Amino acid sequence: MYQTYSILQKLWLFIKLFTPMCITQFSLVGGTFIAIFLTGQYSTIDLAGVATGYNLWLLFYIFAQGTLMGITPIIAQLLGAKKTDSIPTIVYQGFYIATTLALIILLLGVFGLVPLLNFLNLEPAATAVCINYLKAFALGLFPLLWVNTLRNTVDSHGLTHYSMAIVVTSFVVNVFLNYSLIFGHFRLPEIGGVGAGYGIAGACWTNFILFSAMVLFHPKLKGYRIYKDWVGPKWQYIREQLQIGLPIGSSIFFEASIFSIAGLLMVHFGSAVVAAHQSVISFTNVFYCLPLSIAMASTIAVGYEVGAERHKEAIQYSYISRVLAIVIAVLICAFTFTHMESISALFTNDEEVYNLIYGFLGYGVFFSAVDAIGTPLQGILRGYKDVKIVFYISLISYWGVCFPIAYILANNPNYGPFGVWIGLLASVIVAGILFTIRTWYIQHKQVPIKA
């Protein structure tokens, strides 16, 4: 990050931040997609086991990832204020938080996985795949969370293109290990869906090694002497990260959980509806990488200017991100509405499922468009360290609005499964309105929160 003096300079810097982050997010989503796709090609039983295992650890990881994002606005504001002496200490506290979260997830898996799978009544063969898949994945659990601290540190310094290169490299490693271990190519053992767990673990260690090399050798980072001058736990810094990170993690968890609940509500309408719903959700998840990347770039840019007490420039960056989000929302709508038939056909050859996907897409495209406008506002608020209100808005919008509307309308014969999508759409509309109001209030009526 560096100071800019015109709107065009700010726009160019923001695009330089956003573009690598976007490619990074697509690589992360792509690795999961490839794993699920290859496992499905291997066997239905393995796919069921891997998909169940993936959905079980994903929500916990999303919460942990969001919690570890608390380090980003802290470092961004310190860089803007040119107060970098405490950054190494902050990074180490991020490691301690990541390690604790990984231990909690690991213990939950050790003591809770088998009872949960028994409760879900997953067939024995798929249960065995799920357990072995998660055991393989657990080998990469700690580096997976350590990397979040390292990547957020690297990104906070504006070095997002390095993060992009590292994550793309780990994506290639992930795909290679998946292909080799699932099917037994290149003289490696054929272990089916369990290979997807080893693929993720290998990618996690690749990320950790490469990001560690970054902080050790890059000119902007090696001065922090990470791994050389070890710093013990310091509660004041841990508390600051948790005060920012826990609301972020909870907010992301609330938003992600509505998709899980929506999927459960769809079960009552039969397998065709479930398949169509999951297909449209997969489609919207791909587009979610765009607003999420804008939000992450907004946190860095706005946090940097707030730390430097250049509040006018912080507002300018927020408007740049919002305009870019609106452009993306328009493009999402234009693309989807002109390709609805081909998108629907991409997911299925079944006519019933095709028609359901076609019907759900209309809701899905508006959901993605509205979410593309609302999500960057969360990133702007994080740049101001205004995260508690994001937590409350997420709680109200996703659990207070979505669940009741989706449940009531899903049980109304006039709406059926489409009522679930109406609930999802209502939640992002309410969230977008509330985030807009809060952003305006912070920037125009309240003194911005300082580092």
Short mmCIF file of C-alpha atoms in Angstrom, two decimals:
data_model
loop_
_atom_site.label_atom_id
_atom_site.label_comp_id
_atom_site.label_asym_id
_atom_site.label_seq_id
_atom_site.Cartn_x
_atom_site.Cartn_y
_atom_site.Cartn_z
CA MET A 1 0.00 0.00 0.00
CA TYR A 2 1.05 3.58 -0.64
CA GLN A 3 -0.50 7.04 -0.61
CA THR A 4 -2.35 8.12 -3.75
CA TYR A 5 -3.33 11.61 -4.86
CA SER A 6 -6.08 11.24 -7.47
CA ILE A 7 -9.15 9.12 -8.11
CA LEU A 8 -7.45 7.42 -11.06
CA GLN A 9 -4.45 6.47 -8.91
CA LYS A 10 -6.78 5.09 -6.26
CA LEU A 11 -8.75 3.16 -8.86
CA TRP A 12 -5.58 1.64 -10.30
CA LEU A 13 -4.25 0.68 -6.85
CA PHE A 14 -7.60 -0.82 -5.89
CA ILE A 15 -7.70 -2.91 -9.06
CA LYS A 16 -4.14 -4.07 -8.35
CA LEU A 17 -5.32 -5.21 -4.91
CA PHE A 18 -8.60 -6.71 -6.09
CA THR A 19 -7.49 -8.68 -9.17
CA PRO A 20 -4.97 -11.03 -7.50
CA MET A 21 -7.40 -11.55 -4.60
CA CYS A 22 -10.12 -12.50 -7.06
CA ILE A 23 -7.89 -15.03 -8.82
CA THR A 24 -6.89 -16.35 -5.38
CA GLN A 25 -10.53 -16.89 -4.37
CA PHE A 26 -11.35 -18.60 -7.67
CA SER A 27 -8.35 -20.91 -7.13
CA LEU A 28 -9.58 -21.80 -3.63
CA VAL A 29 -13.09 -22.53 -4.91
CA GLY A 30 -11.68 -24.34 -7.93
CA GLY A 31 -9.66 -26.76 -5.80
CA THR A 32 -12.79 -27.88 -3.97
CA PHE A 33 -14.76 -28.15 -7.20
CA ILE A 34 -12.09 -30.35 -8.81
CA ALA A 35 -11.94 -32.60 -5.75
CA ILE A 36 -15.70 -33.11 -5.72
CA PHE A 37 -15.80 -33.62 -9.50
CA LEU A 38 -13.00 -36.22 -9.57
CA THR A 39 -14.42 -38.09 -6.59
CA GLY A 40 -17.79 -38.22 -8.34
CA GLN A 41 -16.09 -39.73 -11.38
CA TYR A 42 -14.56 -42.41 -9.14
CA SER A 43 -17.68 -43.63 -7.32
CA THR A 44 -20.98 -42.45 -5.86
CA ILE A 45 -20.13 -43.88 -2.44
CA ASP A 46 -16.84 -41.97 -2.30
CA LEU A 47 -18.59 -38.79 -3.45
CA ALA A 48 -21.16 -39.12 -0.66
CA GLY A 49 -18.43 -39.62 1.93
CA VAL A 50 -16.24 -36.76 0.72
CA ALA A 51 -19.17 -34.35 0.27
CA THR A 52 -20.39 -35.11 3.80
CA GLY A 53 -16.91 -34.63 5.25
CA TYR A 54 -16.37 -31.43 3.32
CA ASN A 55 -19.63 -29.90 4.48
CA LEU A 56 -18.87 -30.88 8.08
CA TRP A 57 -15.51 -29.09 8.32
CA LEU A 58 -16.39 -26.18 6.03
CA LEU A 59 -18.60 -24.26 8.48
CA PHE A 60 -16.00 -24.59 11.25
CA TYR A 61 -13.29 -23.42 8.87
CA ILE A 62 -15.36 -20.48 7.67
CA PHE A 63 -15.78 -19.31 11.27
CA ALA A 64 -12.06 -19.77 11.99
CA GLN A 65 -11.03 -18.03 8.75
CA GLY A 66 -13.28 -15.06 9.53
CA THR A 67 -11.90 -14.83 13.07
CA LEU A 68 -8.34 -14.73 11.74
CA MET A 69 -9.29 -11.89 9.37
CA GLY A 70 -9.18 -9.60 12.41
CA ILE A 71 -5.47 -9.13 11.80
CA THR A 72 -6.03 -7.42 8.41
CA PRO A 73 -7.51 -4.05 9.51
CA ILE A 74 -5.10 -3.93 12.47
CA ILE A 75 -2.01 -4.21 10.27
CA ALA A 76 -3.50 -2.01 7.53
CA GLN A 77 -4.15 0.82 10.00
CA LEU A 78 -0.68 0.45 11.54
CA LEU A 79 0.91 0.67 8.09
CA GLY A 80 -1.13 3.78 7.30
CA ALA A 81 -0.05 5.35 10.59
CA LYS A 82 3.56 4.21 9.96
CA LYS A 83 3.59 2.39 13.32
CA THR A 84 5.06 -0.94 12.30
CA ASP A 85 7.09 -1.89 15.40
CA SER A 86 4.30 -4.03 16.86
CA ILE A 87 3.44 -5.91 13.64
CA PRO A 88 5.71 -8.93 14.37
CA THR A 89 4.08 -9.32 17.79
CA ILE A 90 0.63 -9.14 16.18
CA VAL A 91 1.57 -11.83 13.65
CA TYR A 92 2.69 -14.19 16.41
CA GLN A 93 -0.57 -13.65 18.30
CA GLY A 94 -2.35 -14.58 15.07
CA PHE A 95 -0.40 -17.86 15.10
CA TYR A 96 -1.50 -18.56 18.66
CA ILE A 97 -5.15 -17.89 17.83
CA ALA A 98 -4.92 -20.07 14.69
CA THR A 99 -3.33 -22.93 16.66
CA THR A 100 -6.03 -22.75 19.34
CA LEU A 101 -8.82 -22.77 16.74
CA ALA A 102 -7.21 -25.75 14.96
CA LEU A 103 -7.01 -27.65 18.25
CA ILE A 104 -10.69 -26.97 18.96
CA ILE A 105 -11.74 -28.18 15.50
CA LEU A 106 -9.52 -31.25 15.85
CA LEU A 107 -11.00 -32.15 19.26
CA LEU A 108 -14.54 -31.67 17.96
CA GLY A 109 -13.71 -34.09 15.16
CA VAL A 110 -12.13 -36.69 17.46
CA PHE A 111 -15.01 -36.79 19.92
CA GLY A 112 -17.99 -35.72 17.84
CA LEU A 113 -17.53 -37.06 14.30
CA VAL A 114 -18.68 -40.68 14.74
CA PRO A 115 -21.79 -39.81 16.83
CA LEU A 116 -22.75 -37.16 14.28
CA LEU A 117 -22.37 -39.53 11.33
CA ASN A 118 -24.44 -42.13 13.16
CA PHE A 119 -27.12 -39.49 13.71
CA LEU A 120 -27.10 -38.58 10.00
CA ASN A 121 -27.62 -42.28 9.11
CA LEU A 122 -24.96 -42.17 6.40
CA GLU A 123 -24.52 -45.63 4.92
CA PRO A 124 -21.53 -47.57 6.36
CA ALA A 125 -19.36 -47.51 3.21
CA ALA A 126 -19.75 -43.74 2.81
CA THR A 127 -19.17 -43.27 6.56
CA ALA A 128 -15.84 -45.07 6.28
CA VAL A 129 -14.79 -42.84 3.36
CA CYS A 130 -15.88 -39.72 5.26
CA ILE A 131 -13.87 -40.63 8.37
CA ASN A 132 -10.71 -41.52 6.41
CA TYR A 133 -11.08 -38.40 4.26
CA LEU A 134 -11.26 -36.19 7.36
CA LYS A 135 -8.28 -37.99 8.92
CA ALA A 136 -6.24 -37.22 5.78
CA PHE A 137 -7.48 -33.62 5.75
CA ALA A 138 -6.53 -33.23 9.44
CA LEU A 139 -2.86 -33.54 8.43
CA GLY A 140 -3.20 -30.09 6.87
CA LEU A 141 -5.52 -28.50 9.45
CA PHE A 142 -2.88 -26.55 11.39
CA PRO A 143 -1.05 -25.13 8.33
CA LEU A 144 -4.45 -24.33 6.81
CA LEU A 145 -5.17 -21.91 9.66
CA TRP A 146 -1.59 -20.68 10.07
CA VAL A 147 -1.67 -19.69 6.42
CA ASN A 148 -4.63 -17.39 7.07
CA THR A 149 -2.50 -15.30 9.42
CA LEU A 150 0.41 -15.25 6.97
CA ARG A 151 -1.75 -14.49 3.91
CA ASN A 152 -3.63 -11.70 5.69
CA THR A 153 -0.28 -10.20 6.70
CA VAL A 154 1.04 -10.37 3.15
CA ASP A 155 -2.19 -8.95 1.69
CA SER A 156 -2.26 -6.11 4.25
CA HIS A 157 1.03 -4.90 2.77
CA GLY A 158 -0.57 -4.76 -0.69
CA LEU A 159 1.37 -7.83 -1.89
CA THR A 160 -1.74 -9.60 -3.13
CA HIS A 161 -0.11 -10.69 -6.38
CA TYR A 162 2.27 -12.89 -4.37
CA SER A 163 -0.68 -14.46 -2.56
CA MET A 164 -2.24 -15.13 -5.94
CA ALA A 165 0.89 -16.88 -7.24
CA ILE A 166 1.21 -19.00 -4.09
CA VAL A 167 -2.44 -20.07 -4.00
CA VAL A 168 -2.44 -20.90 -7.73
CA THR A 169 0.66 -23.05 -7.12
CA SER A 170 -1.08 -24.89 -4.28
CA PHE A 171 -4.13 -25.32 -6.54
CA VAL A 172 -1.95 -27.17 -9.06
CA VAL A 173 -0.54 -29.34 -6.26
CA ASN A 174 -4.08 -30.05 -5.02
CA VAL A 175 -5.31 -31.10 -8.46
CA PHE A 176 -2.25 -33.28 -9.08
CA LEU A 177 -2.61 -35.10 -5.74
CA ASN A 178 -6.36 -35.53 -6.21
CA TYR A 179 -5.96 -36.98 -9.70
CA SER A 180 -3.04 -39.20 -8.70
CA LEU A 181 -4.35 -40.57 -5.41
CA ILE A 182 -8.04 -40.93 -6.27
CA PHE A 183 -7.35 -42.96 -9.41
CA GLY A 184 -3.88 -44.34 -8.60
CA HIS A 185 -1.90 -42.64 -11.36
CA PHE A 186 1.87 -42.00 -11.50
CA ARG A 187 2.56 -45.18 -9.46
CA LEU A 188 0.77 -43.73 -6.44
CA PRO A 189 -1.80 -45.85 -4.55
CA GLU A 190 -5.45 -45.79 -5.66
CA ILE A 191 -7.35 -44.73 -2.53
CA GLY A 192 -10.49 -43.13 -3.98
CA GLY A 193 -12.14 -40.22 -2.19
CA VAL A 194 -9.65 -40.35 0.67
CA GLY A 195 -7.12 -38.99 -1.83
CA ALA A 196 -9.07 -35.73 -1.87
CA GLY A 197 -8.22 -35.31 1.83
CA TYR A 198 -4.52 -35.82 1.15
CA GLY A 199 -4.82 -33.38 -1.78
CA ILE A 200 -6.11 -30.63 0.51
CA ALA A 201 -3.47 -31.42 3.14
CA GLY A 202 -0.71 -31.24 0.51
CA ALA A 203 -2.01 -27.92 -0.75
CA CYS A 204 -2.15 -26.55 2.81
CA TRP A 205 1.49 -27.43 3.49
CA THR A 206 2.51 -26.00 0.11
CA ASN A 207 0.79 -22.72 1.01
CA PHE A 208 2.40 -22.62 4.44
CA ILE A 209 5.93 -23.25 3.15
CA LEU A 210 5.65 -20.65 0.38
CA PHE A 211 4.04 -17.97 2.58
CA SER A 212 6.71 -18.64 5.22
CA ALA A 213 9.36 -18.07 2.56
CA MET A 214 7.62 -14.78 1.71
CA VAL A 215 7.83 -13.39 5.25
CA LEU A 216 11.43 -14.59 5.57
CA PHE A 217 12.85 -13.19 2.35
CA HIS A 218 10.64 -10.45 0.85
CA PRO A 219 12.18 -6.97 1.36
CA LYS A 220 8.98 -5.53 2.84
CA LEU A 221 8.54 -8.40 5.29
CA LYS A 222 11.93 -9.84 6.26
CA GLY A 223 12.59 -6.91 8.61
CA TYR A 224 9.90 -8.25 10.91
CA ARG A 225 12.15 -11.28 11.58
CA ILE A 226 9.24 -13.72 11.74
CA TYR A 227 10.45 -17.16 12.95
CA LYS A 228 13.73 -15.55 14.10
CA ASP A 229 12.78 -13.39 17.09
CA TRP A 230 10.02 -15.40 18.74
CA VAL A 231 7.42 -13.51 20.79
CA GLY A 232 5.30 -15.20 23.44
CA PRO A 233 1.54 -14.76 23.92
CA LYS A 234 0.45 -11.22 24.81
CA TRP A 235 -3.15 -10.98 25.91
CA GLN A 236 -3.67 -7.32 24.92
CA TYR A 237 -2.91 -8.14 21.26
CA ILE A 238 -4.82 -11.42 21.31
CA ARG A 239 -7.83 -9.61 22.78
CA GLU A 240 -7.69 -6.91 20.08
CA GLN A 241 -7.62 -9.51 17.29
CA LEU A 242 -10.46 -11.46 18.87
CA GLN A 243 -12.54 -8.32 19.44
CA ILE A 244 -12.36 -7.67 15.69
CA GLY A 245 -12.10 -11.23 14.41
CA LEU A 246 -14.83 -13.00 16.40
CA PRO A 247 -17.62 -10.72 15.10
CA ILE A 248 -16.25 -11.17 11.56
CA GLY A 249 -16.12 -14.95 11.94
CA SER A 250 -19.61 -15.05 13.45
CA SER A 251 -21.00 -12.82 10.67
CA ILE A 252 -19.55 -15.06 7.96
CA PHE A 253 -20.83 -18.12 9.83
CA PHE A 254 -24.36 -16.68 9.96
CA GLU A 255 -24.31 -15.99 6.23
CA ALA A 256 -22.87 -19.40 5.33
CA SER A 257 -25.25 -21.28 7.62
CA ILE A 258 -28.35 -20.05 5.81
CA PHE A 259 -27.33 -22.14 2.80
CA SER A 260 -27.06 -25.24 4.96
CA ILE A 261 -30.49 -24.64 6.48
CA ALA A 262 -31.94 -23.87 3.05
CA GLY A 263 -30.59 -27.19 1.80
CA LEU A 264 -32.24 -29.02 4.69
CA LEU A 265 -35.57 -27.34 3.95
CA MET A 266 -35.28 -28.48 0.33
CA VAL A 267 -34.98 -32.14 1.38
CA HIS A 268 -38.73 -32.26 2.00
CA PHE A 269 -39.43 -31.61 -1.71
CA GLY A 270 -37.54 -34.59 -3.10
CA SER A 271 -34.18 -35.38 -4.68
CA ALA A 272 -34.84 -33.48 -7.91
CA VAL A 273 -35.44 -30.25 -5.99
CA VAL A 274 -32.38 -30.84 -3.83
CA ALA A 275 -30.20 -31.44 -6.92
CA ALA A 276 -31.51 -28.31 -8.64
CA HIS A 277 -31.08 -26.19 -5.51
CA GLN A 278 -27.48 -27.36 -4.96
CA SER A 279 -26.68 -26.70 -8.62
CA VAL A 280 -27.83 -23.07 -8.38
CA ILE A 281 -26.03 -22.64 -5.05
CA SER A 282 -22.83 -23.86 -6.73
CA PHE A 283 -23.37 -21.28 -9.47
CA THR A 284 -23.86 -18.44 -6.99
CA ASN A 285 -20.80 -19.52 -4.97
CA VAL A 286 -18.60 -19.01 -8.02
CA PHE A 287 -19.81 -15.43 -8.45
CA TYR A 288 -19.45 -14.78 -4.70
CA CYS A 289 -15.67 -14.76 -5.22
CA LEU A 290 -16.03 -11.35 -6.90
CA PRO A 291 -17.74 -9.32 -4.13
CA LEU A 292 -15.73 -11.17 -1.47
CA SER A 293 -12.50 -10.06 -3.15
CA ILE A 294 -13.78 -6.48 -3.35
CA ALA A 295 -14.61 -6.62 0.36
CA MET A 296 -11.12 -7.86 1.25
CA ALA A 297 -9.47 -5.17 -0.89
CA SER A 298 -11.74 -2.54 0.69
CA THR A 299 -10.65 -3.54 4.19
CA ILE A 300 -6.98 -3.03 3.26
CA ALA A 301 -7.42 0.25 1.34
CA VAL A 302 -9.87 1.86 3.77
CA GLY A 303 -7.95 0.63 6.83
CA TYR A 304 -4.71 2.05 5.43
CA GLU A 305 -6.23 5.51 4.92
CA VAL A 306 -8.02 5.49 8.28
CA GLY A 307 -4.74 4.62 9.99
CA ALA A 308 -3.12 7.60 8.24
CA GLU A 309 -6.12 9.77 9.30
CA ARG A 310 -6.90 10.59 5.67
CA HIS A 311 -10.63 10.13 6.11
CA LYS A 312 -11.58 11.77 2.82
CA GLU A 313 -9.40 9.28 0.94
CA ALA A 314 -10.93 6.40 2.90
CA ILE A 315 -14.38 7.51 1.74
CA GLN A 316 -13.13 7.74 -1.85
CA TYR A 317 -11.88 4.14 -1.70
CA SER A 318 -15.23 3.04 -0.31
CA TYR A 319 -17.05 4.62 -3.25
CA ILE A 320 -14.64 3.04 -5.72
CA SER A 321 -15.38 -0.39 -4.23
CA ARG A 322 -19.14 0.24 -4.29
CA VAL A 323 -19.17 1.38 -7.91
CA LEU A 324 -17.09 -1.64 -8.91
CA ALA A 325 -19.54 -3.86 -7.02
CA ILE A 326 -22.52 -2.35 -8.87
CA VAL A 327 -20.79 -2.90 -12.22
CA ILE A 328 -20.16 -6.54 -11.29
CA ALA A 329 -23.80 -6.96 -10.18
CA VAL A 330 -25.01 -5.66 -13.54
CA LEU A 331 -22.63 -7.99 -15.39
CA ILE A 332 -23.81 -10.99 -13.33
CA CYS A 333 -27.43 -10.22 -14.23
CA ALA A 334 -26.64 -9.66 -17.89
CA PHE A 335 -24.61 -12.86 -18.22
CA THR A 336 -27.07 -15.08 -16.38
CA PHE A 337 -30.24 -13.86 -18.03
CA THR A 338 -28.71 -14.32 -21.47
CA HIS A 339 -27.37 -17.83 -20.70
CA MET A 340 -30.05 -19.37 -18.48
CA GLU A 341 -30.70 -22.31 -20.80
CA SER A 342 -27.04 -23.24 -21.22
CA ILE A 343 -26.34 -22.80 -17.49
CA SER A 344 -29.27 -25.05 -16.60
CA ALA A 345 -28.14 -27.69 -19.10
CA LEU A 346 -24.58 -27.58 -17.74
CA PHE A 347 -25.65 -29.17 -14.45
CA THR A 348 -28.00 -31.92 -15.61
CA ASN A 349 -29.45 -34.03 -18.42
CA ASP A 350 -32.65 -34.68 -16.46
CA GLU A 351 -35.58 -32.64 -17.80
CA GLU A 352 -37.27 -32.25 -14.40
CA VAL A 353 -34.09 -31.04 -12.74
CA TYR A 354 -33.37 -28.78 -15.73
CA ASN A 355 -36.73 -27.04 -15.37
CA LEU A 356 -36.22 -26.59 -11.63
CA ILE A 357 -32.74 -25.12 -12.13
CA TYR A 358 -34.14 -22.77 -14.74
CA GLY A 359 -36.79 -21.61 -12.25
CA PHE A 360 -34.37 -21.22 -9.35
CA LEU A 361 -31.83 -19.31 -11.45
CA GLY A 362 -34.09 -16.27 -11.62
CA TYR A 363 -33.92 -16.00 -7.84
CA GLY A 364 -30.26 -17.00 -7.75
CA VAL A 365 -29.16 -14.25 -10.11
CA PHE A 366 -30.88 -11.53 -8.09
CA PHE A 367 -29.44 -13.03 -4.91
CA SER A 368 -25.92 -12.84 -6.40
CA ALA A 369 -26.46 -9.30 -7.69
CA VAL A 370 -27.77 -7.93 -4.39
CA ASP A 371 -25.08 -9.79 -2.46
CA ALA A 372 -22.45 -8.30 -4.79
CA ILE A 373 -23.54 -4.85 -3.64
CA GLY A 374 -23.88 -5.64 0.07
CA THR A 375 -20.78 -7.76 0.69
CA PRO A 376 -18.19 -5.01 -0.09
CA LEU A 377 -19.86 -2.79 2.51
CA GLN A 378 -18.82 -5.32 5.15
CA GLY A 379 -15.22 -4.94 3.99
CA ILE A 380 -15.46 -1.15 4.26
CA LEU A 381 -16.80 -1.37 7.82
CA ARG A 382 -13.99 -3.78 8.76
CA GLY A 383 -11.51 -1.19 7.52
CA TYR A 384 -12.93 1.12 10.21
CA LYS A 385 -12.78 -1.76 12.73
CA ASP A 386 -16.55 -1.37 13.01
CA VAL A 387 -17.23 -5.09 13.24
CA LYS A 388 -19.74 -5.50 16.07
CA ILE A 389 -22.51 -3.88 14.04
CA VAL A 390 -21.68 -6.23 11.13
CA PHE A 391 -22.26 -9.12 13.55
CA TYR A 392 -25.67 -7.78 14.63
CA ILE A 393 -26.78 -6.96 11.08
CA SER A 394 -25.78 -10.45 9.92
CA LEU A 395 -27.65 -12.03 12.83
CA ILE A 396 -30.80 -10.01 12.10
CA SER A 397 -30.67 -10.43 8.32
CA TYR A 398 -29.66 -14.05 7.92
CA TRP A 399 -31.26 -15.67 10.96
CA GLY A 400 -33.94 -13.14 11.86
CA VAL A 401 -35.24 -12.54 8.30
CA CYS A 402 -34.20 -15.50 6.15
CA PHE A 403 -35.15 -18.43 8.36
CA PRO A 404 -38.73 -17.35 9.27
CA ILE A 405 -39.62 -16.28 5.72
CA ALA A 406 -38.07 -19.37 4.13
CA TYR A 407 -39.77 -21.73 6.60
CA ILE A 408 -43.21 -20.12 6.36
CA LEU A 409 -43.24 -19.84 2.57
CA ALA A 410 -41.74 -23.32 2.06
CA ASN A 411 -44.75 -24.73 3.90
CA ASN A 412 -47.14 -22.69 1.75
CA PRO A 413 -48.30 -24.74 -1.28
CA ASN A 414 -48.37 -21.56 -3.38
CA TYR A 415 -44.59 -21.12 -3.00
CA GLY A 416 -43.09 -24.50 -2.06
CA PRO A 417 -39.31 -24.68 -2.67
CA PHE A 418 -39.34 -21.24 -4.28
CA GLY A 419 -40.27 -19.86 -0.86
CA VAL A 420 -36.81 -20.86 0.38
CA TRP A 421 -35.21 -18.73 -2.32
CA ILE A 422 -37.52 -15.82 -1.45
CA GLY A 423 -36.23 -16.07 2.12
CA LEU A 424 -32.63 -16.07 0.91
CA LEU A 425 -33.27 -13.07 -1.33
CA ALA A 426 -35.05 -11.16 1.45
CA SER A 427 -32.07 -11.65 3.77
CA VAL A 428 -29.49 -10.13 1.42
CA ILE A 429 -31.80 -7.21 0.60
CA VAL A 430 -32.26 -6.38 4.28
CA ALA A 431 -28.52 -6.85 4.94
CA GLY A 432 -27.60 -4.59 2.01
CA ILE A 433 -29.90 -1.81 3.23
CA LEU A 434 -28.64 -2.00 6.82
CA PHE A 435 -24.95 -2.13 5.76
CA THR A 436 -25.51 0.91 3.54
CA ILE A 437 -27.06 2.90 6.40
CA ARG A 438 -24.29 1.93 8.79
CA THR A 439 -21.53 2.82 6.32
CA TRP A 440 -23.07 6.24 5.69
CA TYR A 441 -23.36 6.83 9.45
CA ILE A 442 -19.75 5.85 10.18
CA GLN A 443 -18.35 8.00 7.38
CA HIS A 444 -20.50 11.10 7.81
CA LYS A 445 -21.83 11.22 11.37
CA GLN A 446 -19.28 9.47 13.56
CA VAL A 447 -15.57 10.05 14.05
CA PRO A 448 -13.85 7.03 12.40
CA ILE A 449 -12.38 4.50 14.79
CA LYS A 450 -8.63 4.92 14.94
CA ALA A 451 -5.93 2.28 15.17
#
